[in-house]
Coordinates of C-alpha atoms and ligand atoms in Angstrom, one line a residue:
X291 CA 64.3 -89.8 24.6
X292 CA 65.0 -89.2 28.3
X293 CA 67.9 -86.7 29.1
X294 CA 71.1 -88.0 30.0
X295 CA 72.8 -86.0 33.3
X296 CA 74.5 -82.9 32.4
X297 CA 78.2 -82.5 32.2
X298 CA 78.3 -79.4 32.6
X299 CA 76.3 -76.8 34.7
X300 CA 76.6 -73.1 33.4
X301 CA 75.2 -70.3 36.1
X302 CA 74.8 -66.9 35.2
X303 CA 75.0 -64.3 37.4
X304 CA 77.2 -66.9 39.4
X305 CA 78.9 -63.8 42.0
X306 CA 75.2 -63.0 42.8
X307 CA 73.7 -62.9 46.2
X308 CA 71.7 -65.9 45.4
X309 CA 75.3 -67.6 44.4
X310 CA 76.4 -67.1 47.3
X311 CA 74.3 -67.5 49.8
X312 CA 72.3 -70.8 48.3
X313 CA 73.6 -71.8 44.7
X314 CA 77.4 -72.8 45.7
X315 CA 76.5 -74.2 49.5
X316 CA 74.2 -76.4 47.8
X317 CA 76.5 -77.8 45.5
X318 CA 78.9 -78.2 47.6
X319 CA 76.5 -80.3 49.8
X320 CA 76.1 -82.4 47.0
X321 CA 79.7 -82.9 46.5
X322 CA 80.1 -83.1 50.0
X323 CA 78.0 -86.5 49.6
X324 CA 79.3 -87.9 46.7
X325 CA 76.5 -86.8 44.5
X326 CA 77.3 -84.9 41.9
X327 CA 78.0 -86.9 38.6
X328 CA 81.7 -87.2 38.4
X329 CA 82.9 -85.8 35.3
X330 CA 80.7 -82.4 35.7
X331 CA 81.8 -79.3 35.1
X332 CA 80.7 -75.9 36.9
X333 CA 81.3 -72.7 35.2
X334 CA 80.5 -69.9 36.1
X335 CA 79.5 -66.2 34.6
X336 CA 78.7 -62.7 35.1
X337 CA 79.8 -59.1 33.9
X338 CA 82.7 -58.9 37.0
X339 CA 86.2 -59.0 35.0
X340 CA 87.6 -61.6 37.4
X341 CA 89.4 -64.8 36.5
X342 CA 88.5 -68.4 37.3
X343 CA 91.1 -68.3 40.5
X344 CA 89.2 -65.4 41.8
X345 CA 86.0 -67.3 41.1
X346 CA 87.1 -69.9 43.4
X347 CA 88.3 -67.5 46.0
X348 CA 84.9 -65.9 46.7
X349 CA 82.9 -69.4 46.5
X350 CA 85.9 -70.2 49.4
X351 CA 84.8 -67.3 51.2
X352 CA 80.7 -67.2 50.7
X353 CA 80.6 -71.0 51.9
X354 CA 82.5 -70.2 54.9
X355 CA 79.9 -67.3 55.4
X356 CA 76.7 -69.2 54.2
X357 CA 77.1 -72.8 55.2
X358 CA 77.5 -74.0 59.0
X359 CA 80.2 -74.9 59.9
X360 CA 79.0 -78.6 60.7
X361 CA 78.3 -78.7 57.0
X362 CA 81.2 -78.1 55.6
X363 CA 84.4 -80.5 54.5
X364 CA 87.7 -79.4 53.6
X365 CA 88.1 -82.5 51.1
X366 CA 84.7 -81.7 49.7
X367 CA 85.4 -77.7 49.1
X368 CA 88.3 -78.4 47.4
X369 CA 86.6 -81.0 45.3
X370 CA 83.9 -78.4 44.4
X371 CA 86.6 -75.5 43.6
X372 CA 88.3 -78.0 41.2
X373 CA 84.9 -78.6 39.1
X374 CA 84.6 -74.6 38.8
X375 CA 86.0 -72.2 36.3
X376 CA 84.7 -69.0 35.2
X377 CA 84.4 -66.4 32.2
X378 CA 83.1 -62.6 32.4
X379 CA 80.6 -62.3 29.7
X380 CA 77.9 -59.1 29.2
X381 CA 74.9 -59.4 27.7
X382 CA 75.5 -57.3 24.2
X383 CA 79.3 -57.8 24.4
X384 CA 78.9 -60.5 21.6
X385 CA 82.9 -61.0 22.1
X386 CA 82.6 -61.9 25.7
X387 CA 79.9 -63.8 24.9
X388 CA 82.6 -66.2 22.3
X389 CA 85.3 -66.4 24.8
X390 CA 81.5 -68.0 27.2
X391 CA 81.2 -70.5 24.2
X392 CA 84.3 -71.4 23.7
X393 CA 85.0 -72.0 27.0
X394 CA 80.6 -74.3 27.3
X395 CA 82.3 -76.3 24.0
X396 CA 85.4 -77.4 25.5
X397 CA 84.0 -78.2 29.0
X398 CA 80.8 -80.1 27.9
X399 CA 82.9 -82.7 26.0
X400 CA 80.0 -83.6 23.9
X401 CA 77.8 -83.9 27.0
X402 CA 74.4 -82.4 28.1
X403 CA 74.7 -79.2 29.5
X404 CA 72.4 -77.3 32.0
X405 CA 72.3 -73.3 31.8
X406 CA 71.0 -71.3 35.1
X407 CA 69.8 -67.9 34.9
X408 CA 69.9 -66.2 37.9
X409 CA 70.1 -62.5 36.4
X410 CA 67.8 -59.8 35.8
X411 CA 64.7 -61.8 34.4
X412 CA 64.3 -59.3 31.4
X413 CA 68.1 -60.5 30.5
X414 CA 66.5 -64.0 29.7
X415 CA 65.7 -63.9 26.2
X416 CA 68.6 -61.9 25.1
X417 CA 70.5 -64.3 26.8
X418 CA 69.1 -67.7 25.1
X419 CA 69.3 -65.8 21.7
X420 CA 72.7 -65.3 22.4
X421 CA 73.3 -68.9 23.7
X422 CA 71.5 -70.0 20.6
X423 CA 73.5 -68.2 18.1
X424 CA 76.8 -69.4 19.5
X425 CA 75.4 -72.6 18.6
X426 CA 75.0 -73.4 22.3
X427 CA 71.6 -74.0 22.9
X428 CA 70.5 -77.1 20.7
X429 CA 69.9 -80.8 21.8
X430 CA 71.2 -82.1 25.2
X431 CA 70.9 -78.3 27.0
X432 CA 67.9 -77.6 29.3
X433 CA 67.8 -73.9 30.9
X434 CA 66.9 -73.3 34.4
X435 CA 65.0 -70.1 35.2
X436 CA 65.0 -68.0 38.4
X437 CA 62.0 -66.3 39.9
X438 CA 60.2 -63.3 39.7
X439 CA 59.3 -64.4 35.8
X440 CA 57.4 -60.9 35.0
X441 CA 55.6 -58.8 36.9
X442 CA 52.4 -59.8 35.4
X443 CA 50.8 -62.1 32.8
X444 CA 52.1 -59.5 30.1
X445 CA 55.8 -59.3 31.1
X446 CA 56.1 -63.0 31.7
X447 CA 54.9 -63.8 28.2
X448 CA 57.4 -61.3 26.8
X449 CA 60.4 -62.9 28.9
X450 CA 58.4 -66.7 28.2
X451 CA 58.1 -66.4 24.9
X452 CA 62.2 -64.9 24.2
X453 CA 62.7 -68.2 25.9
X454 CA 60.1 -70.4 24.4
X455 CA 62.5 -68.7 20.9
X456 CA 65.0 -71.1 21.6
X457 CA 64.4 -74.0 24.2
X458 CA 61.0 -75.8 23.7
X459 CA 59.5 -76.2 26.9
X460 CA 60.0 -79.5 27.8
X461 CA 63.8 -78.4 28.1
X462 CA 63.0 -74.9 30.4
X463 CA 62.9 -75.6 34.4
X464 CA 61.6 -72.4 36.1
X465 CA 62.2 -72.9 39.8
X466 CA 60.2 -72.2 42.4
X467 CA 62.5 -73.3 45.5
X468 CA 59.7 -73.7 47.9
X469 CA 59.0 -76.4 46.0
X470 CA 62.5 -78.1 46.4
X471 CA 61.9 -78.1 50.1
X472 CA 61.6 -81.5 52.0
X473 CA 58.5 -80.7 53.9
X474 CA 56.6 -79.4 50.7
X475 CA 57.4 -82.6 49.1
X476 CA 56.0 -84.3 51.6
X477 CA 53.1 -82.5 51.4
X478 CA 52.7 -85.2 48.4
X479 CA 53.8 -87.9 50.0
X480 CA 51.5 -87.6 53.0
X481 CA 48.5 -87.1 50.6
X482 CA 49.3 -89.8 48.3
X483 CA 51.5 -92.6 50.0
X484 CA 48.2 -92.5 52.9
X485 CA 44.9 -94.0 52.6
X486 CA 43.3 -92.5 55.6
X487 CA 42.8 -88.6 54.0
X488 CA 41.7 -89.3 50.8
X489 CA 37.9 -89.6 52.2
X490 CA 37.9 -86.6 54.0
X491 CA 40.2 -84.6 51.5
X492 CA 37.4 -82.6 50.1
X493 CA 34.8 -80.3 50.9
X494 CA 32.0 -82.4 52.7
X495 CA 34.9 -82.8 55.5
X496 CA 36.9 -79.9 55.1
X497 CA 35.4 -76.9 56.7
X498 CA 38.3 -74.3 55.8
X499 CA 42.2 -74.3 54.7
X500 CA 44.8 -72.0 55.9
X501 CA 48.2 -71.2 54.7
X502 CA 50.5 -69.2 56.2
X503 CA 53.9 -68.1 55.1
X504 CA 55.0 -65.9 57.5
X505 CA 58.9 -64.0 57.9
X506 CA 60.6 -61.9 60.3
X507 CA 62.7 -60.3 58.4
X508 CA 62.2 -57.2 56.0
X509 CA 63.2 -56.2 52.6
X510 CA 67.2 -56.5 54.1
X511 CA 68.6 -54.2 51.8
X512 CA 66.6 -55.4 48.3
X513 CA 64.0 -52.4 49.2
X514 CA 64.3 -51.4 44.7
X515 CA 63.7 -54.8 43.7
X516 CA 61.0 -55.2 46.5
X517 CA 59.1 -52.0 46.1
X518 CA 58.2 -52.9 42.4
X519 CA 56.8 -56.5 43.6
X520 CA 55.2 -56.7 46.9
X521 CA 54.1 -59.2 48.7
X522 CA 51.6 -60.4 45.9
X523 CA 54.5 -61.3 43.4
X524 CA 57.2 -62.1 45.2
X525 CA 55.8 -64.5 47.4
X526 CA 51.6 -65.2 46.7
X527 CA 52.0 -66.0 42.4
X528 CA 54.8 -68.3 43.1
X529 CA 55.0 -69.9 46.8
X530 CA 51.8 -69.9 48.4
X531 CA 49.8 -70.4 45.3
X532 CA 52.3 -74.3 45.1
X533 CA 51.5 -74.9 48.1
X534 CA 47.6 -74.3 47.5
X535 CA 48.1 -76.2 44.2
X536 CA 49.4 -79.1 45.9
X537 CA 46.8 -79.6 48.8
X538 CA 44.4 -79.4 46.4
X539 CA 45.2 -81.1 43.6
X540 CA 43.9 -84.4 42.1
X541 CA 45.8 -87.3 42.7
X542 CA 48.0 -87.6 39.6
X543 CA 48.5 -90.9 38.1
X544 CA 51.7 -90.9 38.2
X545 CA 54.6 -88.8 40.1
X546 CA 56.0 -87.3 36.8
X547 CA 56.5 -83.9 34.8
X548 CA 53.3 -84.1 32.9
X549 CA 51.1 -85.7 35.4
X550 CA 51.8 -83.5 38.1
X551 CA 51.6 -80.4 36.6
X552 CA 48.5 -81.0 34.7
X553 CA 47.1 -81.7 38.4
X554 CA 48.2 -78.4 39.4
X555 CA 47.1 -76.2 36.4
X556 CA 43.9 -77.4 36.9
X557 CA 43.7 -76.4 40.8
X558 CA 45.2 -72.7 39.3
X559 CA 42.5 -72.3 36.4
X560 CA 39.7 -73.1 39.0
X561 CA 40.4 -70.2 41.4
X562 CA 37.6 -68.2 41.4
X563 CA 38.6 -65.0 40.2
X564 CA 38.9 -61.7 42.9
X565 CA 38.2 -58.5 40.9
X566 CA 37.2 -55.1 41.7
X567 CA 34.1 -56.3 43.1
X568 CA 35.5 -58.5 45.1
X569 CA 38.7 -57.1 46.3
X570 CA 37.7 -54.8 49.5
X571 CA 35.7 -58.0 50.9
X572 CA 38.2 -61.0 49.9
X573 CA 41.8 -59.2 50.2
X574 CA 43.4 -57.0 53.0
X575 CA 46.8 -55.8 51.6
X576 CA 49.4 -54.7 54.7
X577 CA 52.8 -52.5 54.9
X578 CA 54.5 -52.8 58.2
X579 CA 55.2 -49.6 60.6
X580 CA 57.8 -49.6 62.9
X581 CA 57.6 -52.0 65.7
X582 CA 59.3 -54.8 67.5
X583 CA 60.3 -58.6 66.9
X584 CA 61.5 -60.3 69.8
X585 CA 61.5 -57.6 71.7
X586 CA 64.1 -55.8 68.9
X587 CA 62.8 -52.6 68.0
X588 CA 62.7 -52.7 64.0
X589 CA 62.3 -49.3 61.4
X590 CA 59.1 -49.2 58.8
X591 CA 59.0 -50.2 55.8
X592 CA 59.2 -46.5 54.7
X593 CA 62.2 -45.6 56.5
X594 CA 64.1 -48.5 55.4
X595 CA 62.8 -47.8 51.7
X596 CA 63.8 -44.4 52.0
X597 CA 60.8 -43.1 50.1
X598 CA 56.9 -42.9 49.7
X599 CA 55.4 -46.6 48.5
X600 CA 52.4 -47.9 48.2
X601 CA 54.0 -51.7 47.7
X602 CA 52.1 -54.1 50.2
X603 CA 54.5 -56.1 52.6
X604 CA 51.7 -58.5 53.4
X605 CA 48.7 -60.0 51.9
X606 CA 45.7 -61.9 53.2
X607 CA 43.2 -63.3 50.6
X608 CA 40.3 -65.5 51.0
X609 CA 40.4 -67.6 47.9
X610 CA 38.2 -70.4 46.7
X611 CA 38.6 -73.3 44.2
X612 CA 35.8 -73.4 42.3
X613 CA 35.5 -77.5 41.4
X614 CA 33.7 -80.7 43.1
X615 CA 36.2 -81.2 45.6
X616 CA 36.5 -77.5 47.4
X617 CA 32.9 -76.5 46.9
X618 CA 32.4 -73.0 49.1
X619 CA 35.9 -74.1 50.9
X620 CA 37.7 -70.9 51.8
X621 CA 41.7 -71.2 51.7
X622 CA 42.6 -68.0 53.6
X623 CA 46.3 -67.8 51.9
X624 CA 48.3 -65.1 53.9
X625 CA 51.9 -63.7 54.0
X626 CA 54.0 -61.3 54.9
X627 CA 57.4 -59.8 56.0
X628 CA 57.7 -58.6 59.5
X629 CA 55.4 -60.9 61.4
X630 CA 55.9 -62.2 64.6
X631 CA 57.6 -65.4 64.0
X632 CA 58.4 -67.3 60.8
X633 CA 56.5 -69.8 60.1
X634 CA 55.0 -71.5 57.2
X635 CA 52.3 -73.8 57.8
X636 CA 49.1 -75.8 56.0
X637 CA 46.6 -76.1 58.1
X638 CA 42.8 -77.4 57.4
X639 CA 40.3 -77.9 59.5
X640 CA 37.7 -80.4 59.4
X641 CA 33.7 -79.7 60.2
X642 CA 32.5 -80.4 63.5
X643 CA 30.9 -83.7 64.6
X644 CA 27.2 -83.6 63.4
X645 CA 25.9 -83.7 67.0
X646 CA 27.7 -83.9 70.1
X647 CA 26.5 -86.9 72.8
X648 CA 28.5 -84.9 75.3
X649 CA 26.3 -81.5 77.0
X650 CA 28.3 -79.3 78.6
X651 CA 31.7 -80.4 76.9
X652 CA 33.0 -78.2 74.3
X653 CA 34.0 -80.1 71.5
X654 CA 36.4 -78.4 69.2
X655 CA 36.6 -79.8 65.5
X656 CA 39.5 -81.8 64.5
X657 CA 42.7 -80.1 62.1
X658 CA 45.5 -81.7 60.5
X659 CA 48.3 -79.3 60.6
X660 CA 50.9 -79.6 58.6
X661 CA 54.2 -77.4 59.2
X662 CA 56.9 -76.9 57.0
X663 CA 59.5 -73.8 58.6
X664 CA 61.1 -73.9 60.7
X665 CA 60.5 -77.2 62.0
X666 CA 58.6 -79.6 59.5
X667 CA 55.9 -81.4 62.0
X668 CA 52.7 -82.9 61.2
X669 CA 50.1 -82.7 63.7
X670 CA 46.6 -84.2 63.5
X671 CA 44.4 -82.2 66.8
X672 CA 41.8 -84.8 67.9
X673 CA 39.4 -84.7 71.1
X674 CA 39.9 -86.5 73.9
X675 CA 38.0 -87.1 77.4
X676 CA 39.9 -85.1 80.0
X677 CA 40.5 -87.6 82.9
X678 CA 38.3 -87.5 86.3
X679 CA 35.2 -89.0 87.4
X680 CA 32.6 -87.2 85.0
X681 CA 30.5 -86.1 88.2
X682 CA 30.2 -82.7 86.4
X683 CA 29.1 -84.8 82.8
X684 CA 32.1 -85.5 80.5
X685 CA 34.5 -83.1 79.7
X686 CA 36.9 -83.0 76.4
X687 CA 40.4 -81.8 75.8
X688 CA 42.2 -80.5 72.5
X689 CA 45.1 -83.6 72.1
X690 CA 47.6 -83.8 69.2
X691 CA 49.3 -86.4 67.6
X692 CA 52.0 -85.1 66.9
X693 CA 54.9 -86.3 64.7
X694 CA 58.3 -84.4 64.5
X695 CA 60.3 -84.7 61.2
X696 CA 63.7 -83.9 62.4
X697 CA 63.4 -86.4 65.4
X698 CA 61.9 -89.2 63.2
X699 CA 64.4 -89.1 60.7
X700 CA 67.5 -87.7 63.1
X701 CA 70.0 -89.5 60.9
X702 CA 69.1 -87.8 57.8
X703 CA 70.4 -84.5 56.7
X704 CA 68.3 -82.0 56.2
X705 CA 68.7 -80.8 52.6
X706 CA 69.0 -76.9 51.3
X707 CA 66.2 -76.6 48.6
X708 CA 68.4 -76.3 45.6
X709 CA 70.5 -79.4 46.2
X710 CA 67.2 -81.3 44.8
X711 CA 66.8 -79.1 42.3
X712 CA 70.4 -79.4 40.8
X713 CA 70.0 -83.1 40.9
X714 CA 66.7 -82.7 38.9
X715 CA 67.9 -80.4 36.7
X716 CA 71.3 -81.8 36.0
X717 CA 69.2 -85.1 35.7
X718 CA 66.8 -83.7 33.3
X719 CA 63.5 -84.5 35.6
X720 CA 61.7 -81.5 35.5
X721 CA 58.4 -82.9 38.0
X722 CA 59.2 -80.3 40.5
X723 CA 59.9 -77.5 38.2
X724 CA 57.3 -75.0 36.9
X725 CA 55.4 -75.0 33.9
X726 CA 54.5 -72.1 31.7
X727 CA 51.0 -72.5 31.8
X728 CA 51.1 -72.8 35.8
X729 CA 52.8 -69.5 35.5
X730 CA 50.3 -68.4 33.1
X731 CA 47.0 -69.3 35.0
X732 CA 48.9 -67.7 38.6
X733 CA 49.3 -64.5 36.8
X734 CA 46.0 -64.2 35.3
X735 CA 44.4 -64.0 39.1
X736 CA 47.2 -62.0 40.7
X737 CA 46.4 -59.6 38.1
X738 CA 43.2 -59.3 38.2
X739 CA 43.6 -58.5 41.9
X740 CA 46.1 -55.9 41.7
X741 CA 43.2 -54.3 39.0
X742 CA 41.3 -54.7 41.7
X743 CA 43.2 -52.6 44.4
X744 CA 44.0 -49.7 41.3
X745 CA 40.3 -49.4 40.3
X746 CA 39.0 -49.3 44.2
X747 CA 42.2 -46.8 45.2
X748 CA 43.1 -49.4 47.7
X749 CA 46.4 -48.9 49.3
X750 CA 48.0 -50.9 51.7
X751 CA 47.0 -50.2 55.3
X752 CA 49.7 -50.3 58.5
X753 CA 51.0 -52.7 60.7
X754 CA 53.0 -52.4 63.5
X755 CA 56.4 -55.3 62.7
X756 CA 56.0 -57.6 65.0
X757 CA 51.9 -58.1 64.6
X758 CA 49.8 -60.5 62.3
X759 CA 48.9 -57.7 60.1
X760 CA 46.3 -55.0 59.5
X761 CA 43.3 -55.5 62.2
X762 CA 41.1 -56.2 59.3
X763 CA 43.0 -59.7 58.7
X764 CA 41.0 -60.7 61.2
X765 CA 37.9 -59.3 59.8
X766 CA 38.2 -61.4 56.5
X767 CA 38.4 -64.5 58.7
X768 CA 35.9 -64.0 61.6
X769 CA 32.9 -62.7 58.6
X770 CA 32.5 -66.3 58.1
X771 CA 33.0 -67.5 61.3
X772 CA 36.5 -68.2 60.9
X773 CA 40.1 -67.3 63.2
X774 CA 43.8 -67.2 61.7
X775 CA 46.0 -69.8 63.4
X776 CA 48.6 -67.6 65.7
Ligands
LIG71 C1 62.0 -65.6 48.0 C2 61.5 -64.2 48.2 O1 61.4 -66.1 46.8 O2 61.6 -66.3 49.1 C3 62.0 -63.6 49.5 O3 61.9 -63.4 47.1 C4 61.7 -64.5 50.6 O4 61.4 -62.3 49.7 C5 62.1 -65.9 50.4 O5 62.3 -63.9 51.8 C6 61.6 -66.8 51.4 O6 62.2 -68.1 51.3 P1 62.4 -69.1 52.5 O7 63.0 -70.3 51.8 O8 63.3 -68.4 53.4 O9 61.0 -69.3 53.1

């Protein structure tokens, strides 16, 4: 039976930073447009003792400090503030935790309801166990779960499994948001709604991929919750390693929850695995020293940690997909905080031609590039005869056709990543949600990389902020022949 859309939406840790700065804006986009389902309820929850008015009061004041101000409506925000209430409840206060369920029973009216935890991961379990003995967590609920899931394979099946104790999985959503983004979406669409890459989607064409997710900023202020992940878990397991899934995936028969996913596990479960053999040739782990972005001096990590760390603040892997399609294909996956611009970007580039008819003329080998922050572009780079008499023999030129999103479709808004992933959620369509065993298979090679580093004593070498990592970044690359897009 499919899922009928939620009545009632139930976020935990609701005065959070994530709240603030992403949950509520996105909601109120989505009321903004006339898309939330009428009747549904927003309630909100965390340990702070305040009451539903105050509730409404910060949302008031963290949309006027998150959302532009071309985004926002009057009629809409007041719209929004009359869906929400809010209770205090703490996790092992079983009493604040009645006053929660009283309050879920009388605003679900019988309808579905879709809980959001965006707490302490580790407070999951306790939490569905308490949902569950309330009574709260049987048909018609679906549970949404915020990243990091764990910190390995281990402590995600421990927080997994207190989940999997009440809601079966077809009824968990753990988000990924890079995966509610518009330009990672289209990812798909570009693959599968074109005939002309199919043919060359695969290793006899496809000399090498690269993906890049690259940020200015630091740990701003999240330097305890930062230091204990890295670079590896907070950004590789989860974002970079969608993005890999979904350039490389099968096509699915169908664009649905199962038929997706099982495309993507796959692509996860065929990574070749980097151990401690492997890790000092395939990985260069980074930390950023102080430097400068845009011409802003900015601290170290250190300094702004406060302490001694050995936590990597960037991360370059040369990984490979061990099937028919990506044969002895390197996917250089990189990322890091600090860099010299953000940028996230897919970009793969074919072999060259098999024999050029042109001596003397350089002839470069053609890339699709496809860009997703901050502007979402697609760009295919192609040869082209540079114009003049040829006295000299012909001589090429690098040319792109290039295709702008945000100009193309100027009349549509662009669309914060969780507003999608409310609407799929409160809908019940969990295709671009994450599945346990896509978790599963992601942690079993971050893991065995991070063993890696431990048994070789590898620690993190410097970079200057501001620079594209540790000089031996390039070293990974240029071994085979290779350079990093910049
Ligand atoms: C989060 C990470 O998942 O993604 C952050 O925890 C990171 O460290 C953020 O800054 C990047 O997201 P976006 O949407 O800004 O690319």
């Amino acid at each position: 039976m499919s899922p009928t859309p939620a009545s009632l939406l139930t976020i935990f840790g609701a005065t959070g930073d994530l709240a603030q700065r992403m949950l509520l804006p996105s909601l109120l986009a989505l009321q903004r447009d006339g898309l939330l389902p009428p009747g549904l309820r927003i309630l909100g929850t965390a340990r702070s003792e305040i009451d539903a008015a105050s509730f409404r009061d910060a949302t008031a004041q963290a949309i006027e400090r998150f959302m532009p101000v071309a985004d926002r409506d009057e009629a809409a925000l007041r719209g929004l503030l009359d869906r929400l209430d809010y209770v205090p409840a703490a996790l092992g206060d079983a009493a604040s935790f009645g006053c929660l369920a009283e309050r879920v029973r009388a605003l679900r009216g019988g309808g579905d309801v879709v809980y959001h935890l965006s707490t302490a991961p580790r407070l999951y379990g306790g939490i569905c166990t308490m949902l569950d003995a309330q009574g709260l967590a049987g048909p018609g609920t679906r549970v949404m779960l915020e990243k990091p899931i764990g910190h390995d394979l281990a402590s995600a099946d421990a927080i997994n499994d207190g989940v999997a104790q009440v809601f079966e999985e077809a009824r968990i959503y753990r988000v990924d948001h890079y995966l509610g983004k518009e330009g990672v979406q289209n990812l798909l669409a570009l693959r599968f709604g074109n005939a002309l890459f199919e043919p060359i989607w695969n290793a006899r064409h496809i000399e090498q991929v690269q993906i890049t997710v690259a940020e200015t900023v630091g740990v701003e202020g999240r330097g305890d919750y930062y230091d204990d992940y890295g670079a590896m878990r907070d950004m590789l397991q989860n974002h970079l390693l969608q993005l890999l899934c979904l350039t490389a995936m099968e096509p699915p028969s169908q664009f649905d929850p199962s038929a997706v996913r099982n495309e993507k596990v796959k692509v996860l479960r065929s990574l070749r695995p980097i151990g401690r053999n492997e890790v000092a040739q395939e990985t260069v782990a980074g930390q950023y020293a102080a430097g400068a972005i845009d011409g802003r001096a900015v601290p170290g990590y250190l300094d702004e940690l406060g302490r001694a760390s050995r936590t990597e603040t960037f991360v370059a892997i040369r990984a490979h997909i061990d099937n028919w399609r990506w044969a002895r294909v390197p996917f250089y996956l990189r990322t890091g905080k600090r860099m010299p611009r953000r940028w996230t970007e897919i970009y793969l580039q074919l072999r060259g031609v098999p024999h050029s008819i042109f001596p003397g003329a350089r002839v470069e080998p053609n890339a699709l590039v496809i860009r997703l922050q901050p502007e979402e572009r697609i760009e295919l780079q192609l040869m082209s005869k540079t114009p003049g008499l040829d006295r000299g023999g012909v001589q090429l030129s690098r040319v792109a056709l290039d295709l702008d999103m945000h100009e193309e479709f100027a009349t549509h808004r662009r669309r914060l990543a969780y507003e999608r992933l409310y609407l799929d959620a409160i809908e019940g369509n969990g295709t671009l949600f994450v599945r346990r065993d896509e978790t599963e298979a992601a942690w079993q090679w971050v893991d065995a990389i991070h063993d890696g580093w431990r048994a070789q004593g590898l620690a993190p070498k410097p970079y200057p902020a501001g620079t594209w990592g540790p000089g031996s970044t390039v070293t990974l690359a240029e071994r085979h022949g290779h350079s990093w897009r910049e």
